[in-house]
Coordinates of C-alpha atoms and ligand atoms in Angstrom, one line a residue:
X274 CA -53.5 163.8 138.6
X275 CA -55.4 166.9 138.8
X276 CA -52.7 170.4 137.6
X277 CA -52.6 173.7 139.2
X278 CA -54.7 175.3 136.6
X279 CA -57.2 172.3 135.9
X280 CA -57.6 172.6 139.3
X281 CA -58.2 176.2 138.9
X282 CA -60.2 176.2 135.8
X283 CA -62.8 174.0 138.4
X284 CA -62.8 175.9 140.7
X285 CA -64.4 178.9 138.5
X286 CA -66.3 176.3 136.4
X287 CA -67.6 175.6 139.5
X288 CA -68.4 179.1 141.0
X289 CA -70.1 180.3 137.8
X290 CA -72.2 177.3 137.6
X291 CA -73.1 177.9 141.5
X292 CA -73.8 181.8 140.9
X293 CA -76.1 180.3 138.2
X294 CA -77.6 178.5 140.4
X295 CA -78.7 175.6 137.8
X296 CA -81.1 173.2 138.9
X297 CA -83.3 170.5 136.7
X298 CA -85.4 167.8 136.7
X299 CA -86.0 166.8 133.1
X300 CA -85.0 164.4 130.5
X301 CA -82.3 166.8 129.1
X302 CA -80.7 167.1 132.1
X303 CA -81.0 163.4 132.5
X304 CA -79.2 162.6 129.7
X305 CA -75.8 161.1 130.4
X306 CA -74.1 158.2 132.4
X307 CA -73.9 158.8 136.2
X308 CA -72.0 156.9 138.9
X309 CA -71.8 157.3 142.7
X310 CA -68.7 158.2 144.1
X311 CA -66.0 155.3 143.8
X312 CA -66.7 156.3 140.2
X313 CA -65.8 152.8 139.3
X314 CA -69.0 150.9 138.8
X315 CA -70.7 152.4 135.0
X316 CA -73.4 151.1 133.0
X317 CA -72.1 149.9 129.3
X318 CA -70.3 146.7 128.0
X319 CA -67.3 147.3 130.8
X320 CA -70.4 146.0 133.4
X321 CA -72.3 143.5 131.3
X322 CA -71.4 141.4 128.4
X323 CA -74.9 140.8 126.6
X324 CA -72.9 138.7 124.0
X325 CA -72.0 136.0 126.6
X326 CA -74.4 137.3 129.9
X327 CA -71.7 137.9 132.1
X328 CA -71.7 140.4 135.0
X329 CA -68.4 141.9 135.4
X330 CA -67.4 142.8 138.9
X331 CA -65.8 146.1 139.2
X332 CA -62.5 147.1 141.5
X333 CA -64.8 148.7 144.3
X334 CA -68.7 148.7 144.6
X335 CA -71.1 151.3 143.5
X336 CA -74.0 152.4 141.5
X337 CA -74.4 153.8 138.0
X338 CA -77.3 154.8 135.9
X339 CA -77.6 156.2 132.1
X340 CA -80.1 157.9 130.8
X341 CA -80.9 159.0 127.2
X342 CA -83.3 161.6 125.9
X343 CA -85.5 159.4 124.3
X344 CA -86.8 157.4 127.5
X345 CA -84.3 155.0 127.9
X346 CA -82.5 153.9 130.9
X347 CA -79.3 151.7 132.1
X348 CA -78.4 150.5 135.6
X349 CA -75.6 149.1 137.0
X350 CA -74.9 148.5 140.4
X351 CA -72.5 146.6 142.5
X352 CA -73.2 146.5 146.5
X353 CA -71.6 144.7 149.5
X354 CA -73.0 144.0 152.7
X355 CA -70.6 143.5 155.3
X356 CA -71.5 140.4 157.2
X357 CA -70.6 141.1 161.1
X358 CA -70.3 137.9 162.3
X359 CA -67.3 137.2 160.0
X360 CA -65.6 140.4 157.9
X361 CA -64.1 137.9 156.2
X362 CA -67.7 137.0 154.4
X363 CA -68.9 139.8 152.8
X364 CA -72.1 139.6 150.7
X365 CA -71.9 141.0 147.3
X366 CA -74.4 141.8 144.4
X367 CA -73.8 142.5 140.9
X368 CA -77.2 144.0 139.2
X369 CA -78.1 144.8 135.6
X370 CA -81.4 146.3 134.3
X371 CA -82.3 148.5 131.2
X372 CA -85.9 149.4 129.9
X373 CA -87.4 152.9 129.5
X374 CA -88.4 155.8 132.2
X375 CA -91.0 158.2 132.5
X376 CA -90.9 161.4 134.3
X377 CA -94.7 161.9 135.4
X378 CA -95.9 165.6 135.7
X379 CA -95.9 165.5 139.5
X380 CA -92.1 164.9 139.1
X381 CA -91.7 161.2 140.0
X382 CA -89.4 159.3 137.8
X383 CA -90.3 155.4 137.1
X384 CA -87.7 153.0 135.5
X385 CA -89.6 149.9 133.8
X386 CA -87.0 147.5 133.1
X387 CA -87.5 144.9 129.9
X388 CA -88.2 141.7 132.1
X389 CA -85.7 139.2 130.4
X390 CA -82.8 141.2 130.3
X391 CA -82.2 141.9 133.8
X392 CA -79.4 140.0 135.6
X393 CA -78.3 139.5 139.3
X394 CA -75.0 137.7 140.3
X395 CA -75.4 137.3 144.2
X396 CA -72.8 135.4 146.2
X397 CA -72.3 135.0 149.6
X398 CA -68.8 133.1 150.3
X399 CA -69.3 131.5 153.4
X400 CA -72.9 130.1 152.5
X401 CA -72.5 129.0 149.1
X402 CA -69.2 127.5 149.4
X403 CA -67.6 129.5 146.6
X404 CA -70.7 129.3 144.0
X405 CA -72.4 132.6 143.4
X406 CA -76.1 132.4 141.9
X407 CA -76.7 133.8 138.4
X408 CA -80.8 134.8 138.0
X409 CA -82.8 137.0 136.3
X410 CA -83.8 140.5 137.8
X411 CA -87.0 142.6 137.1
X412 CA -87.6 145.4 139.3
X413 CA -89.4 148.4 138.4
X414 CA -87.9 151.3 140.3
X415 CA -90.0 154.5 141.5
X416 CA -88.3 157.8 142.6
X417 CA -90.1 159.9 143.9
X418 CA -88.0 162.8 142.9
X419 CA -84.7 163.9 141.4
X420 CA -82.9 166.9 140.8
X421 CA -79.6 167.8 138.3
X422 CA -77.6 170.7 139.8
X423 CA -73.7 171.9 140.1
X424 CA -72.2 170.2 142.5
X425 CA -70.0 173.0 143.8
X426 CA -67.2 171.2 145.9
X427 CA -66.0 169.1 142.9
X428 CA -67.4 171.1 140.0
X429 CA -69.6 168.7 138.5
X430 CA -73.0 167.6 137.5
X431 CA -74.5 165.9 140.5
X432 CA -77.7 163.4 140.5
X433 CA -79.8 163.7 143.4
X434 CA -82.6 160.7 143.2
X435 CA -85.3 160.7 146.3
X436 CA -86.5 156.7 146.6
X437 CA -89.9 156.5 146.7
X438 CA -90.2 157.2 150.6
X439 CA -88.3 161.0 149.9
X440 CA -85.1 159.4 151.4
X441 CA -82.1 160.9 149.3
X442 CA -79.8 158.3 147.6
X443 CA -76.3 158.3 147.3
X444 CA -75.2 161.2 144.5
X445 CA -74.2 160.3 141.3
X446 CA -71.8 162.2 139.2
X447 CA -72.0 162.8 135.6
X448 CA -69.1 160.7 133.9
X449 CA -70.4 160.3 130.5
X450 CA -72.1 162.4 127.7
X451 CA -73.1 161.2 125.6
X452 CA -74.1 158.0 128.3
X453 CA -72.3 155.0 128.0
X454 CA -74.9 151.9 127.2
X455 CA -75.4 148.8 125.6
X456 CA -78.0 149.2 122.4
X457 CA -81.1 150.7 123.5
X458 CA -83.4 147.2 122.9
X459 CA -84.5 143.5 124.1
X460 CA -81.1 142.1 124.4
X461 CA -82.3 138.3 125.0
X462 CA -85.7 138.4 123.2
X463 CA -85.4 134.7 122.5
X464 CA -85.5 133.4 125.9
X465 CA -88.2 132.7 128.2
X466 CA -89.5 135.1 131.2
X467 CA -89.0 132.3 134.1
X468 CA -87.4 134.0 136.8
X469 CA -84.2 131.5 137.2
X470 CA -83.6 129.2 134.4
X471 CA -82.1 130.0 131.0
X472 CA -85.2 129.1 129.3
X473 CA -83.8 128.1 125.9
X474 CA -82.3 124.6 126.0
X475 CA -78.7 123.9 124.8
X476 CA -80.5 120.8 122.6
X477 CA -82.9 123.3 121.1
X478 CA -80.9 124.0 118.2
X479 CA -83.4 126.5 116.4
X480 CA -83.5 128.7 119.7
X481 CA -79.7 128.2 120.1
X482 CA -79.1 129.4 116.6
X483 CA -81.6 132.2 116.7
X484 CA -79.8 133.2 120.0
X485 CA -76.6 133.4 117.7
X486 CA -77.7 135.4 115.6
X487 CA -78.9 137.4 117.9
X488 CA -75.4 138.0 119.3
X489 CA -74.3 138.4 116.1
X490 CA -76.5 141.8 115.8
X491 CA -75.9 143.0 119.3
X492 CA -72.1 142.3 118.9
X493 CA -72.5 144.5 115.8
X494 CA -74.5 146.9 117.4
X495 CA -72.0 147.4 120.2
X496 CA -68.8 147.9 117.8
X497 CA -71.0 150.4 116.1
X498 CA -71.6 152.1 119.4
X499 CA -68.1 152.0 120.5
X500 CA -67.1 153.7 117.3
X501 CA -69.4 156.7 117.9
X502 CA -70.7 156.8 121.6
X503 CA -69.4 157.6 125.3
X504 CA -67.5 160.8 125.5
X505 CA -65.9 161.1 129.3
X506 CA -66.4 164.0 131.5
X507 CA -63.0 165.4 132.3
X508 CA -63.6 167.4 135.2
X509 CA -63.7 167.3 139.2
X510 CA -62.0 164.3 141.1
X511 CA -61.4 161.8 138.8
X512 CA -59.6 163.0 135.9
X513 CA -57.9 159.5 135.0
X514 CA -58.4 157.2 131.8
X515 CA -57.5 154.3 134.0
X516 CA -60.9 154.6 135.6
X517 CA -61.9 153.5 132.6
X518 CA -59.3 150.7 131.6
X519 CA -60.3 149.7 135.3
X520 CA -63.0 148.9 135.1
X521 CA -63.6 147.8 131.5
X522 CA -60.3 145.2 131.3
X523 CA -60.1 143.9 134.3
X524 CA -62.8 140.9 134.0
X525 CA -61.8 138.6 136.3
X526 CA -64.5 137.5 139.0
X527 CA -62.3 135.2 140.4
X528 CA -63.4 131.8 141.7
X529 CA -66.6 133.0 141.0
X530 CA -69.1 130.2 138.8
X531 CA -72.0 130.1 137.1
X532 CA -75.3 128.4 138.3
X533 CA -76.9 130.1 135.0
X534 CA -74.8 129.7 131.7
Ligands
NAG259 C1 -96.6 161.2 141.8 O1 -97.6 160.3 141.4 C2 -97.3 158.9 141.5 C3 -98.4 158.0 140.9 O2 -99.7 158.5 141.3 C4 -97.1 158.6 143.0 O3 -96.7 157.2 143.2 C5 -95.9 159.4 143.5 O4 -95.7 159.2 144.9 C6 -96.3 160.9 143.2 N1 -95.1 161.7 143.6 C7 -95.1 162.7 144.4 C8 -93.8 163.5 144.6 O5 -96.1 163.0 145.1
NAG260 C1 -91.5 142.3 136.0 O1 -91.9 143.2 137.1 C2 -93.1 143.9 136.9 C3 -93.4 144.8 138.0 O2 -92.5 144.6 139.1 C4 -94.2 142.8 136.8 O3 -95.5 143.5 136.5 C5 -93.9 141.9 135.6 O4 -94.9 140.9 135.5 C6 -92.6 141.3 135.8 N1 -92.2 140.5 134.6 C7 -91.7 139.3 134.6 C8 -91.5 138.6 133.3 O5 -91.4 138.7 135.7

């Protein structure tokens, strides 16, 4: 819960930024972990576990994307579709995807994601009695603009990405900087490219042990990062640690199974 004077301190935090009027679209102002407003949904091992490929659903659906200062990006995202001939039947997403971006010099921002590493849990209840599908996901993403200001209502850093037809997308807010990602590399270099099968084959036992020791490094890698990485943003309108043990500890997905293991 927000205090009097936290809640004070923002508001001239928030002022003084507005009077200043600050306003950029480069990779410094980039730089950082954003997610849309149900804050819950963030890039990082709380959203996808490399070491075992699962997606982990958070409390309430959103977006997030990290960015460093060295070209490389995160996204996480986590959408539902109501379905309106039953409420009850929701379709639901769960995307990862990490690669690099470029900013060109007209202003456009493209994210190229590394090809094998992306991963979409999609499940619709009513369709697929109970079985969600596990595939790969590659999609380069173009927007055509973006632009870092103050957002002066809650007195933080605020996102603005234009897709690639100028239509805005919902705001992100800074949560994390330094951002909150998993290691900045191919995560699952030893599998094949094909769009829905896990390439390397559970009898295969070179490619299963080079996988290992592949997850050897990248669990490595991520105790490293947890030791030194993600500071949270403790301003505007959520202020709470619990975001955070939210959505990293609670890991259920339910009756959810895998097509893909
Ligand atoms: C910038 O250039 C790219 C590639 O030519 C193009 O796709 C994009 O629409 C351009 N952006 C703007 C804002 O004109
Ligand atoms: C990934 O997507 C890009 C562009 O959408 C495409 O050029 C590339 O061939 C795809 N890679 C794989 C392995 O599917």
């Amino acid at each position: 819960m927000l205090s009097v004077s936290s809640v004070a301190l923002l508001l001239i935090q928030a002022s003084s930024f507005f009077k200043a009027g600050y306003a950029a679209s480069d990779e410094s102002s980039l730089y950082g972990t954003w997610s849309s407003k149900s804050n819950q949904v963030f890039t990082g091992p709380g959203f996808y576990d490399p070491v075992d490929e699962l997606l982990i659903e958070p409390s309430l659906p959103g977006l997030s994307y990290s960015f460093t200062e060295d070209g490389w990006f995160e996204e996480a995202t986590y959408q539902v579709a109501g379905n309106p001939k039953d409420p009850t039947c929701p379709e639901a997403s769960l995307i990862f995807q990490h690669g690099t971006y470029e900013i060109l010099s007209n202003g456009t921002l493209i994210l190229t994601p590394i090809a094998v590493d992306g991963r979409q849990l999609y499940s619709n209840p009513c369709d697929d009695k109970g079985v969600s599908t596990y595939t790969r996901y590659n999609q380069t993403e173009l927007f055509k603009s973006f632009v870092v200001e103050v957002d002066a209502y809650h007195g933080v850093y605020k996102l603005q990405l234009y897709q690639h037809d100028g239509s805005p997308m919902q705001p992100l807010y800074l949560a994390y900087k330094p951002p909150m990602m998993l290691p900045t590399q191919t995560l699952n270099p030893t599998e094949g490219a094909s769009n829905t099968d896990s390439g390397a084959s559970a009898t295969d036992t070179q490619a299963v042990n080079e996988k290992r020791s592949l997850r050897t490094l990248v669990r490595r890698s991520l105790e490293n990062r947890h030791k030194t990485s993600a500071v949270k943003v403790h301003k505007g309108f959520w202020n709470s640690d619990t975001f955070w043990y939210l959505s990293a500890g609670l890991l259920g997905l339910g009756s959810v199974m895998f097509l893909y293991s």
